[in-house]
XYZ file of C-alpha atoms in Angstrom:
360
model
C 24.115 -32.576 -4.537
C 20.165 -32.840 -4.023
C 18.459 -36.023 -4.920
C 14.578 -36.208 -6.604
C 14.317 -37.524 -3.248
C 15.529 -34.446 -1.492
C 13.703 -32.486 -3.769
C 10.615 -34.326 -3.159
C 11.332 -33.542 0.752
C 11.658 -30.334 0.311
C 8.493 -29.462 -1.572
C 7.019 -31.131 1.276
C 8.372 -29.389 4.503
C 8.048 -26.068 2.847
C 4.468 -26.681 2.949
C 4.171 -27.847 5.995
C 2.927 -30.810 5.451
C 4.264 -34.106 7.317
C 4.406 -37.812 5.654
C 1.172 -39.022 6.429
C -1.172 -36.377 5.116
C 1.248 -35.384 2.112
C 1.093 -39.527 0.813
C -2.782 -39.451 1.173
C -2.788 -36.527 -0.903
C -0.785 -37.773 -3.819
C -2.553 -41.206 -3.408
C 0.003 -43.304 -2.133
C 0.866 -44.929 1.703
C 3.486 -43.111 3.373
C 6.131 -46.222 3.450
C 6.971 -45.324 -0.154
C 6.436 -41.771 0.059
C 9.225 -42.520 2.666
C 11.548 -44.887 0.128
C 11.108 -42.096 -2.585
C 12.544 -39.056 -0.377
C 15.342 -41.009 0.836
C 16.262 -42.099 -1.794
C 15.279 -46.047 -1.895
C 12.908 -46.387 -4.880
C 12.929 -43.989 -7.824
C 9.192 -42.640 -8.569
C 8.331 -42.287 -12.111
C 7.781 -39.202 -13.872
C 3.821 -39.275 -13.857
C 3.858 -39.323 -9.388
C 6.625 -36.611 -10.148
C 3.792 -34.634 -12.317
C 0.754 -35.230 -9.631
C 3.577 -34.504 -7.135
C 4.104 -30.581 -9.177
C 0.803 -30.478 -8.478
C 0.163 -31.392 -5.019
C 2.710 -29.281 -3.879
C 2.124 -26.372 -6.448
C 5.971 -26.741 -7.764
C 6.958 -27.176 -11.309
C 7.517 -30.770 -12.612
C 11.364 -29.479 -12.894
C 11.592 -28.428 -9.663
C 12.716 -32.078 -8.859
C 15.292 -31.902 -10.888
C 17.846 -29.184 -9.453
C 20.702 -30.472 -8.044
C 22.063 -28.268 -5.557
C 23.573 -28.939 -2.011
C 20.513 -29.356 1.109
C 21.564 -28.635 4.065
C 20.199 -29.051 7.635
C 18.537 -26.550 10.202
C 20.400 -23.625 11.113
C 22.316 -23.423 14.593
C 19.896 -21.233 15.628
C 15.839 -20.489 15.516
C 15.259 -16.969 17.177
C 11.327 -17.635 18.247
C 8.905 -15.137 19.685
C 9.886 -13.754 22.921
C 6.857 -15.962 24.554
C 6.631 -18.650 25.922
C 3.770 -20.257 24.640
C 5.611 -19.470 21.001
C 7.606 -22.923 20.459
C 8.581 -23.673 17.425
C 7.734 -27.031 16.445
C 9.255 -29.544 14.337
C 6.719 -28.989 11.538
C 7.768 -25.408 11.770
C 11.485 -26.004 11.889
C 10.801 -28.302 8.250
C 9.204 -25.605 6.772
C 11.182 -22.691 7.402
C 14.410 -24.604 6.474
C 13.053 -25.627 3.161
C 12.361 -22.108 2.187
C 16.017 -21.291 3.500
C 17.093 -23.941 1.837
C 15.365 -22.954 -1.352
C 16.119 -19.088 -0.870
C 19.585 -20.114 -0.817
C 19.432 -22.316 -4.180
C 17.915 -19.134 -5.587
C 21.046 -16.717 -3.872
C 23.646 -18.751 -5.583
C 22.149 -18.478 -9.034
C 21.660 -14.581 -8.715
C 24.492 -13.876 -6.912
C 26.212 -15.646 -10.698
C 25.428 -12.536 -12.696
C 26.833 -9.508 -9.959
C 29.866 -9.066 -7.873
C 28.576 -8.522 -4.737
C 31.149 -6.709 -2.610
C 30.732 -6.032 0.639
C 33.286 -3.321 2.209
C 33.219 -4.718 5.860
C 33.142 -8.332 7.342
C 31.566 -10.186 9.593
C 34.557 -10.287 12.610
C 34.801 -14.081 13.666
C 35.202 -13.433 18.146
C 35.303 -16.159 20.526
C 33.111 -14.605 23.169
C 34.691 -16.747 26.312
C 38.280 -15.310 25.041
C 36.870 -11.809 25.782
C 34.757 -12.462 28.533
C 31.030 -11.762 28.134
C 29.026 -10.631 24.838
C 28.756 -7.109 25.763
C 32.532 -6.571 25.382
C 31.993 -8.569 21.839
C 29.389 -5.961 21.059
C 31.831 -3.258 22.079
C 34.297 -4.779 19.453
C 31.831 -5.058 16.638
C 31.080 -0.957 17.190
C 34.550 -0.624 16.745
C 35.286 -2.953 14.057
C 32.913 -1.208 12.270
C 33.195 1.891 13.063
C 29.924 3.043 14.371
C 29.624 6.297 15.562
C 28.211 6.569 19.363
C 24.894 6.812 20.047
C 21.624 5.243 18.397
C 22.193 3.246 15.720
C 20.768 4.795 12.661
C 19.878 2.402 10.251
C 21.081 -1.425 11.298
C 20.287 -3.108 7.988
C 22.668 -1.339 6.233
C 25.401 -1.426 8.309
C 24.834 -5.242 8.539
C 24.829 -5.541 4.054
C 27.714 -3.776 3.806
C 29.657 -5.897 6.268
C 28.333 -9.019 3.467
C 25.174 -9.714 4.742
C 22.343 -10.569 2.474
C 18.852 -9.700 4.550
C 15.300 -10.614 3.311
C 11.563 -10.968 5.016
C 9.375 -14.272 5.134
C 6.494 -14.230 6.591
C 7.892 -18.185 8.121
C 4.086 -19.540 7.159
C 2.661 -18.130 10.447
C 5.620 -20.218 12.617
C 6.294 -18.448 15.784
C 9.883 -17.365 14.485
C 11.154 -14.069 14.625
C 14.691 -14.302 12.329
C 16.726 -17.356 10.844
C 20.171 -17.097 9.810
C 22.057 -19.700 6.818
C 25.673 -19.476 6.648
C 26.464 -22.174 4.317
C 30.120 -22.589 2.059
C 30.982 -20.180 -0.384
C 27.809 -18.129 0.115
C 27.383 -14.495 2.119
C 25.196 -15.679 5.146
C 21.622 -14.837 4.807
C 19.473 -13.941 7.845
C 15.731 -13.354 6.827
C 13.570 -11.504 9.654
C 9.734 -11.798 10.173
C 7.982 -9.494 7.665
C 4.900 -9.452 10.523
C 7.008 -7.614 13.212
C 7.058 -4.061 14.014
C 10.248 -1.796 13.716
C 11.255 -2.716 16.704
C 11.344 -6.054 17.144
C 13.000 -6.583 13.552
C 16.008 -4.353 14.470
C 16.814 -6.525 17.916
C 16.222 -9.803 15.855
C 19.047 -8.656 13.536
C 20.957 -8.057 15.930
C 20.593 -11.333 17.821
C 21.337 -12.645 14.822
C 24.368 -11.038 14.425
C 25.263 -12.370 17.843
C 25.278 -15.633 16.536
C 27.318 -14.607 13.277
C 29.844 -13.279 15.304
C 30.116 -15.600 18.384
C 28.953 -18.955 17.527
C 29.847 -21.994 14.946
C 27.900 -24.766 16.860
C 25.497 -24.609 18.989
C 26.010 -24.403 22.823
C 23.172 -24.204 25.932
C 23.939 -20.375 26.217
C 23.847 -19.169 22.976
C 20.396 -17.640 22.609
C 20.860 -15.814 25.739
C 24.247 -14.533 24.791
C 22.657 -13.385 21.658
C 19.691 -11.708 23.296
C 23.278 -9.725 25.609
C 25.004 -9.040 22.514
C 21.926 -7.754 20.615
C 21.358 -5.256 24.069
C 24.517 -3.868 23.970
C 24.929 -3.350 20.226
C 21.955 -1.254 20.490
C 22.477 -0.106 24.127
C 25.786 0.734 24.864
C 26.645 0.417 28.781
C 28.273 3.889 28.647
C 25.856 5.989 26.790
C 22.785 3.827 28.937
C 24.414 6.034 31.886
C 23.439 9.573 30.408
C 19.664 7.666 29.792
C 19.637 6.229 33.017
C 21.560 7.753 35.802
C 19.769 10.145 38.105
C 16.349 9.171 36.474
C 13.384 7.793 37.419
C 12.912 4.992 35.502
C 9.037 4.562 34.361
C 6.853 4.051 31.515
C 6.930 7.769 30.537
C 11.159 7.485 30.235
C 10.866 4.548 28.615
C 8.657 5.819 26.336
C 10.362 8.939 25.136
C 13.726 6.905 25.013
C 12.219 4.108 22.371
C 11.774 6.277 19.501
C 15.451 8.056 20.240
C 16.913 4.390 20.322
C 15.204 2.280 18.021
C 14.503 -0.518 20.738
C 11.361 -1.553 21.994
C 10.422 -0.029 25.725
C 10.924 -3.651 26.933
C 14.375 -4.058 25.651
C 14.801 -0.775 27.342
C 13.801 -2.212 30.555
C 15.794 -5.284 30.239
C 18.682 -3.070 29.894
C 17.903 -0.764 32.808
C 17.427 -3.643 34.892
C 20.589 -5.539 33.983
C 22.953 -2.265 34.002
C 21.466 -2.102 37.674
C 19.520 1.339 37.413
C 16.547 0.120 38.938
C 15.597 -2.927 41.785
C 14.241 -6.381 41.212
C 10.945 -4.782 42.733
C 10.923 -1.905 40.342
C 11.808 -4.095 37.450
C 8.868 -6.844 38.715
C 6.422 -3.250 38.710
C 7.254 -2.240 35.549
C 6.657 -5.608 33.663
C 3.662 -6.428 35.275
C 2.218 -2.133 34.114
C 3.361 -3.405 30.757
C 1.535 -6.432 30.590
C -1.550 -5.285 32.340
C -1.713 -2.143 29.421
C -1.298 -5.383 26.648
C 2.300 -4.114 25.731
C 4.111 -7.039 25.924
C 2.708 -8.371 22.403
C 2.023 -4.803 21.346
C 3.405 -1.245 22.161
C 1.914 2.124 21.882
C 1.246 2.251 18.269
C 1.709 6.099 18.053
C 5.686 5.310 19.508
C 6.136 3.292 16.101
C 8.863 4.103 13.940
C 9.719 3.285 9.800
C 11.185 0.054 9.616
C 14.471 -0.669 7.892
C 14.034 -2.027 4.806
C 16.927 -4.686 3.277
C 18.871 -3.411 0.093
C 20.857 -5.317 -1.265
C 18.557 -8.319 -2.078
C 16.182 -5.884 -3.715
C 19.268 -4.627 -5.888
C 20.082 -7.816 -6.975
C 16.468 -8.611 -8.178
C 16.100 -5.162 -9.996
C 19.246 -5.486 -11.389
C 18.150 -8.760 -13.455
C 15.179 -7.241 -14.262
C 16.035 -3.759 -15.425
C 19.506 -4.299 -16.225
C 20.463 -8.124 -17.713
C 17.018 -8.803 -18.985
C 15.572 -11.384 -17.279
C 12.021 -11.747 -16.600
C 9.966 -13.202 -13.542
C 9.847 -16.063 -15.615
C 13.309 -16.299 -16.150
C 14.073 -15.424 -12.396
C 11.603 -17.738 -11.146
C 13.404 -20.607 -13.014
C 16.718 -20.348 -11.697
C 15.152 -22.812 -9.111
C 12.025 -23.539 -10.731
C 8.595 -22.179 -8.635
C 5.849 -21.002 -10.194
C 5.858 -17.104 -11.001
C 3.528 -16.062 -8.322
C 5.275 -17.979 -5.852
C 8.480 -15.991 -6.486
C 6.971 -13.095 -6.639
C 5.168 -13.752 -3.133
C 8.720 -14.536 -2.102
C 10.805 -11.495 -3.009
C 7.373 -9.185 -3.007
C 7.892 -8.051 -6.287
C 6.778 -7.353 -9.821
C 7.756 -7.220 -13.348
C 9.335 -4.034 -15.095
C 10.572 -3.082 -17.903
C 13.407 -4.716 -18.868
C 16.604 -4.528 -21.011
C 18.638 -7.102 -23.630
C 21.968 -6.270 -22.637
C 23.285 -8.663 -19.772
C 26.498 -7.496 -18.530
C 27.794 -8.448 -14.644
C 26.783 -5.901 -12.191
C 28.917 -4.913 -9.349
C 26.482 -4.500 -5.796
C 28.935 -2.414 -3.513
C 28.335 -2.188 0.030
């Protein structure tokens, strides 16, 4: 269970802030800012008070006890390559997981969450590459050929629980948690278009499925697994075959498949319908028309929103008659915080406070 200490840490990273700058700010050096978060000296309650307020965090916040738990196994960061993701950013966007986790366990206390698929657990050297993983995962959960509708919800009801963060500007595009006795949680970047959100999920996915520690390959058999969920090698052949493959195919195809045009073109290229010379072409028309960090806007399609998160939130509020307030002290933040997490407001609420079943 946390410590103040780990408490203390965590208010930190999840603003960003490293040692040195946060102990000038609350007026002490960073050697005991250092003995108080690992847990060497015990700070009183008044540095605990100018510490609420430092890091804009309740006095009480301190005082949860809950399991913290390390980075995940894997960062998905901006397809770019100046888009590292620093150290600082890795701190920060594991204290909010860590946090949005605390927070899962305590609502996830009042409904029976109850998924009606899994997540299937495939070892992706036993079946030889992660396209024919992908191929299982269709099956496994039965989804019907062609584009995939609506990912999100195919993903929740296989006990997934899905929300957005905007990561505090780190170049991330998704995160997953899996920790014990929770449903995993993947959040996705609430900046990205349509497009990009739906292959991060799926990448993500990749992971679920084919990896429990991390290995050298495992982003790039993600990035496979995420192309053939959404791309299936046999149904790429009626898109492909006999085609020219150009900008204008590519194009018409994204708003049909729900992919970007790039991921498109990665999976012409790697299903062998066009050359390395054709595939060198096409990139370089897409980055001289700016396309690589943006596509045609008028190709845009509705995102997918996540629904069972929302469900559970409304479901407190409308239903066992909680508050923001009340919400917001499960693990205690400050109202507006929450309600800049989770993006939403207060309603009307009920007394009764029965346990809520959220099928899947």
């Amino acid at each position: 269970m946390s410590s103040v200490g780990d408490m203390l840490r965590l208010a930190r990273q999840r603003l960003g802030f490293t040692q040195k700058p946060a102990a000038s700010k609350l007026g002490i050096m960073q050697p005991l800012l250092s003995r108080f978060e690992n847990g060497i000296s015990d700070p009183d309650d008044e540095f605990l008070l100018k510490a609420g307020r430092v890091y804009d965090v309740p006095r009480s916040f301190f005082d949860v006890k809950e399991p913290v738990y390390g980075p995940p196994v894997s960062v998905h960061p901006m397809p770019r390559a100046k888009a590292d993701v620093t150290a600082r950013d890795l701190d920060m966007v594991t204290a909010e997981l860590n946090i949005r986790v605390m927070q899962m366990r305590r609502f996830l206390e009042a409904v029976d969450f109850e998924p009606t698929k899994d997540i299937p657990l495939l070892d992706v050297d036993q079946y030889g590459s992660p396209e024919k993983v992908a191929a299982v995962v269709r099956a496994h959960w039965n989804i019907p050929s062609g584009p995939i509708k609506n990912l999100i919800a195919i993903v929740e009801r296989a006990g997934v629980v899905i929300g957005t963060s905007d990561f505090g500007g780190a170049a991330i595009s998704g995160m997953t948690f899996r920790v014990p006795g929770q449903p995993p949680l993947v959040l996705l970047n609430s900046q990205h278009p349509a497009d990009r959100l739906r292959f991060t999920l799926a990448h993500e996915i990749g992971h679920l499925v084919m990896h429990r520690f991390p290995t050298p390959e495992m982003e790039v058999q993600a990035n496979q697994f995420a192309s053939a969920l959404l791309l299936p090698r046999e149904e790429m052949k009626q898109a492909f075959a006999g085609r020219t493959v150009n900008l204008a195919l590519l194009a018409s195809l994204k708003p049909e498949w729900r992919v970007a045009m790039q991921a498109l073109l990665v999976r012409a290229h790697s299903l062998g319908y066009i050359t390395d010379n054709q595939n060198r072409y096409l990139w370089q028309q897409i980055s001289s028309r700016g396309w690589r960090l943006r596509e045609p806007p008028e190709l845009d399609f509705e995102a997918e929103r996540p629904g069972v998160l929302p469900s559970i939130l409304t479901a407190h509020l409308t239903q066992l008659g909680y508050s923001i307030a009340d919400l917001s002290n499960f693990i205690p933040l400050h109202e507006h915080e929450f309600s800049r997490m989770y993006g939403i407001a207060a309603p009307e609420t009920s007394p009764n406070r029965p346990k809520l079943r959220i099928v899947k």
